[in-house]
């Protein structure tokens, strides 16, 4: 029900449910009439908060599980990978130049060694030729020696009667020295049997 006020505004008048109209339709049950209760918004909010608190207290509390973290495999530090990452283009070029220089030096060293070996082989071949020439000369001396020895013995026999004793003693000493040297020459020839055999085949 609205009423017009003095300021020209309409105001609503809330009629109580316990009015005379309701009393005509009210059935008397022997109990006092129930008055309607108007609840404010703050009371409704406080009641809803209390209900939620009671619900939370009554509900069983389950332990909250934290999400498990997956263990990732640890990255293995690869020193070679780190080194390759750290090498710049200038460093790589310098390393390449050093490697080429080292290879050239080794090639020159091998060439020098090969030449030295060739020279050594040539020198050894020359030494072998000299030894063969010496052995050939010794072989000729050995072939000529028996004839000379026979002639010397004949001369010794004829001259011993006419020579004085001092000269004969000196001659005997020379013959002994010649015999010793002949033995030494024979021993030397035995130490190189290969060359002596080859010379025997040639002669």
JSON list of N, CA and C in Angstrom, two decimals, residues 53-128:
[
{"chain": "A", "resi": 53, "resn": "UNK", "atom": "N", "xyz": [31.44, -23.07, 8.26]},
{"chain": "A", "resi": 53, "resn": "UNK", "atom": "CA", "xyz": [32.46, -23.46, 9.25]},
{"chain": "A", "resi": 53, "resn": "UNK", "atom": "C", "xyz": [32.12, -24.79, 9.87]},
{"chain": "A", "resi": 54, "resn": "UNK", "atom": "N", "xyz": [30.80, -24.96, 10.23]},
{"chain": "A", "resi": 54, "resn": "UNK", "atom": "CA", "xyz": [30.38, -26.24, 10.81]},
{"chain": "A", "resi": 54, "resn": "UNK", "atom": "C", "xyz": [30.60, -27.37, 9.81]},
{"chain": "A", "resi": 55, "resn": "UNK", "atom": "N", "xyz": [30.28, -27.11, 8.54]},
{"chain": "A", "resi": 55, "resn": "UNK", "atom": "CA", "xyz": [30.48, -28.15, 7.52]},
{"chain": "A", "resi": 55, "resn": "UNK", "atom": "C", "xyz": [31.95, -28.51, 7.37]},
{"chain": "A", "resi": 56, "resn": "UNK", "atom": "N", "xyz": [32.78, -27.48, 7.45]},
{"chain": "A", "resi": 56, "resn": "UNK", "atom": "CA", "xyz": [34.22, -27.75, 7.32]},
{"chain": "A", "resi": 56, "resn": "UNK", "atom": "C", "xyz": [34.74, -28.51, 8.51]},
{"chain": "A", "resi": 57, "resn": "UNK", "atom": "N", "xyz": [34.21, -28.20, 9.70]},
{"chain": "A", "resi": 57, "resn": "UNK", "atom": "CA", "xyz": [34.69, -28.91, 10.90]},
{"chain": "A", "resi": 57, "resn": "UNK", "atom": "C", "xyz": [34.21, -30.35, 10.92]},
{"chain": "A", "resi": 58, "resn": "UNK", "atom": "N", "xyz": [32.97, -30.58, 10.36]},
{"chain": "A", "resi": 58, "resn": "UNK", "atom": "CA", "xyz": [32.45, -31.94, 10.38]},
{"chain": "A", "resi": 58, "resn": "UNK", "atom": "C", "xyz": [33.08, -32.80, 9.29]},
{"chain": "A", "resi": 59, "resn": "UNK", "atom": "N", "xyz": [33.46, -32.17, 8.18]},
{"chain": "A", "resi": 59, "resn": "UNK", "atom": "CA", "xyz": [34.02, -32.98, 7.09]},
{"chain": "A", "resi": 59, "resn": "UNK", "atom": "C", "xyz": [35.41, -33.46, 7.48]},
{"chain": "A", "resi": 60, "resn": "UNK", "atom": "N", "xyz": [35.73, -34.72, 7.19]},
{"chain": "A", "resi": 60, "resn": "UNK", "atom": "CA", "xyz": [37.06, -35.24, 7.57]},
{"chain": "A", "resi": 60, "resn": "UNK", "atom": "C", "xyz": [38.14, -34.56, 6.75]},
{"chain": "A", "resi": 61, "resn": "UNK", "atom": "N", "xyz": [39.21, -34.29, 7.42]},
{"chain": "A", "resi": 61, "resn": "UNK", "atom": "CA", "xyz": [40.34, -33.63, 6.78]},
{"chain": "A", "resi": 61, "resn": "UNK", "atom": "C", "xyz": [41.26, -34.70, 6.19]},
{"chain": "A", "resi": 62, "resn": "UNK", "atom": "N", "xyz": [41.42, -34.69, 4.89]},
{"chain": "A", "resi": 62, "resn": "UNK", "atom": "CA", "xyz": [42.33, -35.61, 4.22]},
{"chain": "A", "resi": 62, "resn": "UNK", "atom": "C", "xyz": [43.67, -34.92, 4.01]},
{"chain": "A", "resi": 63, "resn": "UNK", "atom": "N", "xyz": [44.74, -35.64, 4.15]},
{"chain": "A", "resi": 63, "resn": "UNK", "atom": "CA", "xyz": [46.06, -35.01, 3.91]},
{"chain": "A", "resi": 63, "resn": "UNK", "atom": "C", "xyz": [46.20, -34.60, 2.46]},
{"chain": "A", "resi": 64, "resn": "UNK", "atom": "N", "xyz": [46.66, -33.41, 2.28]},
{"chain": "A", "resi": 64, "resn": "UNK", "atom": "CA", "xyz": [46.84, -32.88, 0.94]},
{"chain": "A", "resi": 64, "resn": "UNK", "atom": "C", "xyz": [48.14, -33.42, 0.36]},
{"chain": "A", "resi": 65, "resn": "UNK", "atom": "N", "xyz": [48.02, -34.06, -0.77]},
{"chain": "A", "resi": 65, "resn": "UNK", "atom": "CA", "xyz": [49.22, -34.62, -1.41]},
{"chain": "A", "resi": 65, "resn": "UNK", "atom": "C", "xyz": [49.81, -33.60, -2.36]},
{"chain": "A", "resi": 66, "resn": "UNK", "atom": "N", "xyz": [51.08, -33.42, -2.17]},
{"chain": "A", "resi": 66, "resn": "UNK", "atom": "CA", "xyz": [51.78, -32.50, -3.07]},
{"chain": "A", "resi": 66, "resn": "UNK", "atom": "C", "xyz": [52.15, -33.23, -4.36]},
{"chain": "A", "resi": 67, "resn": "UNK", "atom": "N", "xyz": [52.07, -32.55, -5.45]},
{"chain": "A", "resi": 67, "resn": "UNK", "atom": "CA", "xyz": [52.44, -33.22, -6.72]},
{"chain": "A", "resi": 67, "resn": "UNK", "atom": "C", "xyz": [53.92, -33.61, -6.72]},
{"chain": "A", "resi": 68, "resn": "UNK", "atom": "N", "xyz": [54.13, -34.86, -7.06]},
{"chain": "A", "resi": 68, "resn": "UNK", "atom": "CA", "xyz": [55.50, -35.37, -7.07]},
{"chain": "A", "resi": 68, "resn": "UNK", "atom": "C", "xyz": [56.25, -34.80, -8.27]},
{"chain": "A", "resi": 69, "resn": "UNK", "atom": "N", "xyz": [57.46, -34.42, -8.01]},
{"chain": "A", "resi": 69, "resn": "UNK", "atom": "CA", "xyz": [58.30, -33.87, -9.08]},
{"chain": "A", "resi": 69, "resn": "UNK", "atom": "C", "xyz": [59.06, -34.99, -9.76]},
{"chain": "A", "resi": 70, "resn": "UNK", "atom": "N", "xyz": [58.98, -35.02, -11.05]},
{"chain": "A", "resi": 70, "resn": "UNK", "atom": "CA", "xyz": [59.71, -36.02, -11.82]},
{"chain": "A", "resi": 70, "resn": "UNK", "atom": "C", "xyz": [61.19, -35.65, -11.86]},
{"chain": "A", "resi": 71, "resn": "UNK", "atom": "N", "xyz": [62.01, -36.62, -11.52]},
{"chain": "A", "resi": 71, "resn": "UNK", "atom": "CA", "xyz": [63.45, -36.39, -11.52]},
{"chain": "A", "resi": 71, "resn": "UNK", "atom": "C", "xyz": [63.97, -36.46, -12.96]},
{"chain": "A", "resi": 72, "resn": "UNK", "atom": "N", "xyz": [64.51, -35.39, -13.40]},
{"chain": "A", "resi": 72, "resn": "UNK", "atom": "CA", "xyz": [65.07, -35.36, -14.73]},
{"chain": "A", "resi": 72, "resn": "UNK", "atom": "C", "xyz": [66.52, -35.86, -14.69]},
{"chain": "A", "resi": 73, "resn": "UNK", "atom": "N", "xyz": [66.94, -36.59, -15.71]},
{"chain": "A", "resi": 73, "resn": "UNK", "atom": "CA", "xyz": [68.34, -37.06, -15.71]},
{"chain": "A", "resi": 73, "resn": "UNK", "atom": "C", "xyz": [69.28, -35.88, -15.77]},
{"chain": "A", "resi": 74, "resn": "UNK", "atom": "N", "xyz": [70.29, -35.97, -14.92]},
{"chain": "A", "resi": 74, "resn": "UNK", "atom": "CA", "xyz": [71.27, -34.89, -14.87]},
{"chain": "A", "resi": 74, "resn": "UNK", "atom": "C", "xyz": [72.10, -34.86, -16.15]},
{"chain": "A", "resi": 75, "resn": "UNK", "atom": "N", "xyz": [72.35, -33.67, -16.57]},
{"chain": "A", "resi": 75, "resn": "UNK", "atom": "CA", "xyz": [73.16, -33.52, -17.78]},
{"chain": "A", "resi": 75, "resn": "UNK", "atom": "C", "xyz": [74.61, -33.79, -17.44]},
{"chain": "A", "resi": 76, "resn": "UNK", "atom": "N", "xyz": [75.19, -34.71, -18.16]},
{"chain": "A", "resi": 76, "resn": "UNK", "atom": "CA", "xyz": [76.60, -35.05, -17.95]},
{"chain": "A", "resi": 76, "resn": "UNK", "atom": "C", "xyz": [77.44, -34.02, -18.67]},
{"chain": "A", "resi": 77, "resn": "UNK", "atom": "N", "xyz": [78.34, -33.44, -17.91]},
{"chain": "A", "resi": 77, "resn": "UNK", "atom": "CA", "xyz": [79.21, -32.44, -18.52]},
{"chain": "A", "resi": 77, "resn": "UNK", "atom": "C", "xyz": [80.21, -33.11, -19.43]},
{"chain": "A", "resi": 78, "resn": "UNK", "atom": "N", "xyz": [80.11, -32.84, -20.68]},
{"chain": "A", "resi": 78, "resn": "UNK", "atom": "CA", "xyz": [81.03, -33.40, -21.67]},
{"chain": "A", "resi": 78, "resn": "UNK", "atom": "C", "xyz": [82.13, -32.38, -21.92]},
{"chain": "A", "resi": 79, "resn": "UNK", "atom": "N", "xyz": [83.37, -32.67, -21.45]},
{"chain": "A", "resi": 79, "resn": "UNK", "atom": "CA", "xyz": [84.43, -31.67, -21.64]},
{"chain": "A", "resi": 79, "resn": "UNK", "atom": "C", "xyz": [84.74, -31.38, -23.09]},
{"chain": "A", "resi": 80, "resn": "UNK", "atom": "N", "xyz": [84.63, -32.44, -23.94]},
{"chain": "A", "resi": 80, "resn": "UNK", "atom": "CA", "xyz": [84.92, -32.21, -25.35]},
{"chain": "A", "resi": 80, "resn": "UNK", "atom": "C", "xyz": [83.91, -31.25, -25.96]},
{"chain": "A", "resi": 81, "resn": "UNK", "atom": "N", "xyz": [82.61, -31.43, -25.57]},
{"chain": "A", "resi": 81, "resn": "UNK", "atom": "CA", "xyz": [81.58, -30.54, -26.10]},
{"chain": "A", "resi": 81, "resn": "UNK", "atom": "C", "xyz": [81.81, -29.11, -25.64]},
{"chain": "A", "resi": 82, "resn": "UNK", "atom": "N", "xyz": [82.21, -28.98, -24.35]},
{"chain": "A", "resi": 82, "resn": "UNK", "atom": "CA", "xyz": [82.49, -27.65, -23.85]},
{"chain": "A", "resi": 82, "resn": "UNK", "atom": "C", "xyz": [83.69, -27.03, -24.57]},
{"chain": "A", "resi": 83, "resn": "UNK", "atom": "N", "xyz": [84.71, -27.87, -24.86]},
{"chain": "A", "resi": 83, "resn": "UNK", "atom": "CA", "xyz": [85.87, -27.35, -25.55]},
{"chain": "A", "resi": 83, "resn": "UNK", "atom": "C", "xyz": [85.53, -26.92, -26.97]},
{"chain": "A", "resi": 84, "resn": "UNK", "atom": "N", "xyz": [84.72, -27.76, -27.65]},
{"chain": "A", "resi": 84, "resn": "UNK", "atom": "CA", "xyz": [84.36, -27.40, -29.02]},
{"chain": "A", "resi": 84, "resn": "UNK", "atom": "C", "xyz": [83.53, -26.13, -29.05]},
{"chain": "A", "resi": 85, "resn": "UNK", "atom": "N", "xyz": [82.70, -25.96, -28.03]},
{"chain": "A", "resi": 85, "resn": "UNK", "atom": "CA", "xyz": [81.92, -24.73, -27.99]},
{"chain": "A", "resi": 85, "resn": "UNK", "atom": "C", "xyz": [82.82, -23.53, -27.77]},
{"chain": "A", "resi": 86, "resn": "UNK", "atom": "N", "xyz": [83.92, -23.73, -26.99]},
{"chain": "A", "resi": 86, "resn": "UNK", "atom": "CA", "xyz": [84.77, -22.61, -26.66]},
{"chain": "A", "resi": 86, "resn": "UNK", "atom": "C", "xyz": [85.78, -22.26, -27.75]},
{"chain": "A", "resi": 87, "resn": "UNK", "atom": "N", "xyz": [86.03, -23.16, -28.73]},
{"chain": "A", "resi": 87, "resn": "UNK", "atom": "CA", "xyz": [87.02, -22.89, -29.77]},
{"chain": "A", "resi": 87, "resn": "UNK", "atom": "C", "xyz": [86.42, -21.95, -30.81]},
{"chain": "A", "resi": 88, "resn": "UNK", "atom": "N", "xyz": [87.12, -20.91, -31.08]},
{"chain": "A", "resi": 88, "resn": "UNK", "atom": "CA", "xyz": [86.65, -19.96, -32.09]},
{"chain": "A", "resi": 88, "resn": "UNK", "atom": "C", "xyz": [87.20, -20.34, -33.45]},
{"chain": "A", "resi": 89, "resn": "UNK", "atom": "N", "xyz": [86.76, -19.64, -34.46]},
{"chain": "A", "resi": 89, "resn": "UNK", "atom": "CA", "xyz": [87.21, -19.93, -35.82]},
{"chain": "A", "resi": 89, "resn": "UNK", "atom": "C", "xyz": [88.68, -19.60, -35.99]},
{"chain": "A", "resi": 90, "resn": "UNK", "atom": "N", "xyz": [89.14, -18.54, -35.34]},
{"chain": "A", "resi": 90, "resn": "UNK", "atom": "CA", "xyz": [90.56, -18.18, -35.43]},
{"chain": "A", "resi": 90, "resn": "UNK", "atom": "C", "xyz": [91.44, -19.24, -34.78]},
{"chain": "A", "resi": 91, "resn": "UNK", "atom": "N", "xyz": [90.98, -19.76, -33.62]},
{"chain": "A", "resi": 91, "resn": "UNK", "atom": "CA", "xyz": [91.76, -20.81, -32.95]},
{"chain": "A", "resi": 91, "resn": "UNK", "atom": "C", "xyz": [91.80, -22.07, -33.78]},
{"chain": "A", "resi": 92, "resn": "UNK", "atom": "N", "xyz": [90.67, -22.43, -34.41]},
{"chain": "A", "resi": 92, "resn": "UNK", "atom": "CA", "xyz": [90.65, -23.62, -35.26]},
{"chain": "A", "resi": 92, "resn": "UNK", "atom": "C", "xyz": [91.59, -23.46, -36.46]},
{"chain": "A", "resi": 93, "resn": "UNK", "atom": "N", "xyz": [91.62, -22.26, -37.04]},
{"chain": "A", "resi": 93, "resn": "UNK", "atom": "CA", "xyz": [92.53, -22.02, -38.17]},
{"chain": "A", "resi": 93, "resn": "UNK", "atom": "C", "xyz": [93.98, -22.10, -37.73]},
{"chain": "A", "resi": 94, "resn": "UNK", "atom": "N", "xyz": [94.28, -21.58, -36.55]},
{"chain": "A", "resi": 94, "resn": "UNK", "atom": "CA", "xyz": [95.65, -21.65, -36.03]},
{"chain": "A", "resi": 94, "resn": "UNK", "atom": "C", "xyz": [96.04, -23.10, -35.76]},
{"chain": "A", "resi": 95, "resn": "UNK", "atom": "N", "xyz": [95.13, -23.88, -35.22]},
{"chain": "A", "resi": 95, "resn": "UNK", "atom": "CA", "xyz": [95.41, -25.29, -34.97]},
{"chain": "A", "resi": 95, "resn": "UNK", "atom": "C", "xyz": [95.66, -26.05, -36.27]},
{"chain": "A", "resi": 96, "resn": "UNK", "atom": "N", "xyz": [94.89, -25.74, -37.29]},
{"chain": "A", "resi": 96, "resn": "UNK", "atom": "CA", "xyz": [95.07, -26.38, -38.60]},
{"chain": "A", "resi": 96, "resn": "UNK", "atom": "C", "xyz": [96.44, -26.03, -39.19]},
{"chain": "A", "resi": 97, "resn": "UNK", "atom": "N", "xyz": [96.84, -24.77, -39.07]},
{"chain": "A", "resi": 97, "resn": "UNK", "atom": "CA", "xyz": [98.15, -24.36, -39.59]},
{"chain": "A", "resi": 97, "resn": "UNK", "atom": "C", "xyz": [99.29, -25.05, -38.85]},
{"chain": "A", "resi": 98, "resn": "UNK", "atom": "N", "xyz": [99.15, -25.18, -37.52]},
{"chain": "A", "resi": 98, "resn": "UNK", "atom": "CA", "xyz": [100.19, -25.87, -36.74]},
{"chain": "A", "resi": 98, "resn": "UNK", "atom": "C", "xyz": [100.29, -27.34, -37.13]},
{"chain": "A", "resi": 99, "resn": "UNK", "atom": "N", "xyz": [99.13, -27.97, -37.37]},
{"chain": "A", "resi": 99, "resn": "UNK", "atom": "CA", "xyz": [99.14, -29.38, -37.78]},
{"chain": "A", "resi": 99, "resn": "UNK", "atom": "C", "xyz": [99.82, -29.55, -39.14]},
{"chain": "A", "resi": 100, "resn": "UNK", "atom": "N", "xyz": [99.53, -28.65, -40.08]},
{"chain": "A", "resi": 100, "resn": "UNK", "atom": "CA", "xyz": [100.18, -28.72, -41.40]},
{"chain": "A", "resi": 100, "resn": "UNK", "atom": "C", "xyz": [101.69, -28.52, -41.28]},
{"chain": "A", "resi": 101, "resn": "UNK", "atom": "N", "xyz": [102.10, -27.57, -40.42]},
{"chain": "A", "resi": 101, "resn": "UNK", "atom": "CA", "xyz": [103.53, -27.34, -40.24]},
{"chain": "A", "resi": 101, "resn": "UNK", "atom": "C", "xyz": [104.22, -28.55, -39.63]},
{"chain": "A", "resi": 102, "resn": "UNK", "atom": "N", "xyz": [103.54, -29.20, -38.68]},
{"chain": "A", "resi": 102, "resn": "UNK", "atom": "CA", "xyz": [104.11, -30.40, -38.07]},
{"chain": "A", "resi": 102, "resn": "UNK", "atom": "C", "xyz": [104.25, -31.53, -39.09]},
{"chain": "A", "resi": 103, "resn": "UNK", "atom": "N", "xyz": [103.25, -31.70, -39.94]},
{"chain": "A", "resi": 103, "resn": "UNK", "atom": "CA", "xyz": [103.33, -32.73, -40.97]},
{"chain": "A", "resi": 103, "resn": "UNK", "atom": "C", "xyz": [104.46, -32.45, -41.96]},
{"chain": "A", "resi": 104, "resn": "UNK", "atom": "N", "xyz": [104.63, -31.19, -42.34]},
{"chain": "A", "resi": 104, "resn": "UNK", "atom": "CA", "xyz": [105.73, -30.85, -43.25]},
{"chain": "A", "resi": 104, "resn": "UNK", "atom": "C", "xyz": [107.09, -31.12, -42.60]},
{"chain": "A", "resi": 105, "resn": "UNK", "atom": "N", "xyz": [107.21, -30.79, -41.31]},
{"chain": "A", "resi": 105, "resn": "UNK", "atom": "CA", "xyz": [108.47, -31.04, -40.61]},
{"chain": "A", "resi": 105, "resn": "UNK", "atom": "C", "xyz": [108.78, -32.53, -40.54]},
{"chain": "A", "resi": 106, "resn": "UNK", "atom": "N", "xyz": [107.76, -33.33, -40.24]},
{"chain": "A", "resi": 106, "resn": "UNK", "atom": "CA", "xyz": [107.97, -34.78, -40.19]},
{"chain": "A", "resi": 106, "resn": "UNK", "atom": "C", "xyz": [108.35, -35.34, -41.56]},
{"chain": "A", "resi": 107, "resn": "UNK", "atom": "N", "xyz": [107.73, -34.83, -42.62]},
{"chain": "A", "resi": 107, "resn": "UNK", "atom": "CA", "xyz": [108.07, -35.30, -43.97]},
{"chain": "A", "resi": 107, "resn": "UNK", "atom": "C", "xyz": [109.52, -34.97, -44.31]},
{"chain": "A", "resi": 108, "resn": "UNK", "atom": "N", "xyz": [109.96, -33.74, -43.96]},
{"chain": "A", "resi": 108, "resn": "UNK", "atom": "CA", "xyz": [111.36, -33.37, -44.21]},
{"chain": "A", "resi": 108, "resn": "UNK", "atom": "C", "xyz": [112.31, -34.23, -43.39]},
{"chain": "A", "resi": 109, "resn": "UNK", "atom": "N", "xyz": [111.92, -34.52, -42.15]},
{"chain": "A", "resi": 109, "resn": "UNK", "atom": "CA", "xyz": [112.75, -35.36, -41.30]},
{"chain": "A", "resi": 109, "resn": "UNK", "atom": "C", "xyz": [112.90, -36.76, -41.89]},
{"chain": "A", "resi": 110, "resn": "UNK", "atom": "N", "xyz": [111.79, -37.32, -42.37]},
{"chain": "A", "resi": 110, "resn": "UNK", "atom": "CA", "xyz": [111.86, -38.64, -42.99]},
{"chain": "A", "resi": 110, "resn": "UNK", "atom": "C", "xyz": [112.72, -38.62, -44.26]},
{"chain": "A", "resi": 111, "resn": "UNK", "atom": "N", "xyz": [112.62, -37.53, -45.03]},
{"chain": "A", "resi": 111, "resn": "UNK", "atom": "CA", "xyz": [113.43, -37.41, -46.24]},
{"chain": "A", "resi": 111, "resn": "UNK", "atom": "C", "xyz": [114.92, -37.37, -45.89]},
{"chain": "A", "resi": 112, "resn": "UNK", "atom": "N", "xyz": [115.26, -36.59, -44.86]},
{"chain": "A", "resi": 112, "resn": "UNK", "atom": "CA", "xyz": [116.66, -36.50, -44.44]},
{"chain": "A", "resi": 112, "resn": "UNK", "atom": "C", "xyz": [117.17, -37.85, -43.95]},
{"chain": "A", "resi": 113, "resn": "UNK", "atom": "N", "xyz": [116.34, -38.55, -43.18]},
{"chain": "A", "resi": 113, "resn": "UNK", "atom": "CA", "xyz": [116.75, -39.87, -42.70]},
{"chain": "A", "resi": 113, "resn": "UNK", "atom": "C", "xyz": [116.97, -40.84, -43.85]},
{"chain": "A", "resi": 114, "resn": "UNK", "atom": "N", "xyz": [116.09, -40.78, -44.84]},
{"chain": "A", "resi": 114, "resn": "UNK", "atom": "CA", "xyz": [116.25, -41.68, -46.00]},
{"chain": "A", "resi": 114, "resn": "UNK", "atom": "C", "xyz": [117.55, -41.38, -46.74]},
{"chain": "A", "resi": 115, "resn": "UNK", "atom": "N", "xyz": [117.87, -40.09, -46.90]},
{"chain": "A", "resi": 115, "resn": "UNK", "atom": "CA", "xyz": [119.12, -39.74, -47.58]},
{"chain": "A", "resi": 115, "resn": "UNK", "atom": "C", "xyz": [120.33, -40.19, -46.76]},
{"chain": "A", "resi": 116, "resn": "UNK", "atom": "N", "xyz": [120.26, -40.00, -45.44]},
{"chain": "A", "resi": 116, "resn": "UNK", "atom": "CA", "xyz": [121.36, -40.45, -44.60]},
{"chain": "A", "resi": 116, "resn": "UNK", "atom": "C", "xyz": [121.53, -41.97, -44.69]},
{"chain": "A", "resi": 117, "resn": "UNK", "atom": "N", "xyz": [120.43, -42.70, -44.75]},
{"chain": "A", "resi": 117, "resn": "UNK", "atom": "CA", "xyz": [120.52, -44.15, -44.87]},
{"chain": "A", "resi": 117, "resn": "UNK", "atom": "C", "xyz": [121.14, -44.55, -46.22]},
{"chain": "A", "resi": 118, "resn": "UNK", "atom": "N", "xyz": [120.77, -43.83, -47.28]},
{"chain": "A", "resi": 118, "resn": "UNK", "atom": "CA", "xyz": [121.37, -44.12, -48.59]},
{"chain": "A", "resi": 118, "resn": "UNK", "atom": "C", "xyz": [122.88, -43.88, -48.56]},
{"chain": "A", "resi": 119, "resn": "UNK", "atom": "N", "xyz": [123.29, -42.76, -47.94]},
{"chain": "A", "resi": 119, "resn": "UNK", "atom": "CA", "xyz": [124.72, -42.47, -47.84]},
{"chain": "A", "resi": 119, "resn": "UNK", "atom": "C", "xyz": [125.44, -43.54, -47.01]},
{"chain": "A", "resi": 120, "resn": "UNK", "atom": "N", "xyz": [124.79, -43.97, -45.92]},
{"chain": "A", "resi": 120, "resn": "UNK", "atom": "CA", "xyz": [125.39, -44.99, -45.09]},
{"chain": "A", "resi": 120, "resn": "UNK", "atom": "C", "xyz": [125.54, -46.31, -45.85]},
{"chain": "A", "resi": 121, "resn": "UNK", "atom": "N", "xyz": [124.50, -46.66, -46.60]},
{"chain": "A", "resi": 121, "resn": "UNK", "atom": "CA", "xyz": [124.58, -47.90, -47.38]},
{"chain": "A", "resi": 121, "resn": "UNK", "atom": "C", "xyz": [125.68, -47.82, -48.45]},
{"chain": "A", "resi": 122, "resn": "UNK", "atom": "N", "xyz": [125.80, -46.64, -49.07]},
{"chain": "A", "resi": 122, "resn": "UNK", "atom": "CA", "xyz": [126.85, -46.48, -50.09]},
{"chain": "A", "resi": 122, "resn": "UNK", "atom": "C", "xyz": [128.24, -46.60, -49.45]},
{"chain": "A", "resi": 123, "resn": "UNK", "atom": "N", "xyz": [128.38, -46.01, -48.25]},
{"chain": "A", "resi": 123, "resn": "UNK", "atom": "CA", "xyz": [129.67, -46.09, -47.56]},
{"chain": "A", "resi": 123, "resn": "UNK", "atom": "C", "xyz": [129.99, -47.53, -47.17]},
{"chain": "A", "resi": 124, "resn": "UNK", "atom": "N", "xyz": [128.98, -48.25, -46.68]},
{"chain": "A", "resi": 124, "resn": "UNK", "atom": "CA", "xyz": [129.21, -49.65, -46.32]},
{"chain": "A", "resi": 124, "resn": "UNK", "atom": "C", "xyz": [129.56, -50.49, -47.55]},
{"chain": "A", "resi": 125, "resn": "UNK", "atom": "N", "xyz": [128.91, -50.22, -48.67]},
{"chain": "A", "resi": 125, "resn": "UNK", "atom": "CA", "xyz": [129.25, -50.95, -49.91]},
{"chain": "A", "resi": 125, "resn": "UNK", "atom": "C", "xyz": [130.69, -50.67, -50.34]},
{"chain": "A", "resi": 126, "resn": "UNK", "atom": "N", "xyz": [131.11, -49.40, -50.18]},
{"chain": "A", "resi": 126, "resn": "UNK", "atom": "CA", "xyz": [132.50, -49.06, -50.51]},
{"chain": "A", "resi": 126, "resn": "UNK", "atom": "C", "xyz": [133.47, -49.77, -49.58]},
{"chain": "A", "resi": 127, "resn": "UNK", "atom": "N", "xyz": [133.14, -49.82, -48.28]},
{"chain": "A", "resi": 127, "resn": "UNK", "atom": "CA", "xyz": [134.01, -50.53, -47.33]},
{"chain": "A", "resi": 127, "resn": "UNK", "atom": "C", "xyz": [134.11, -52.01, -47.69]},
{"chain": "A", "resi": 128, "resn": "UNK", "atom": "N", "xyz": [133.00, -52.59, -48.10]},
{"chain": "A", "resi": 128, "resn": "UNK", "atom": "CA", "xyz": [133.03, -54.01, -48.49]},
{"chain": "A", "resi": 128, "resn": "UNK", "atom": "C", "xyz": [133.92, -54.23, -49.72]}
]
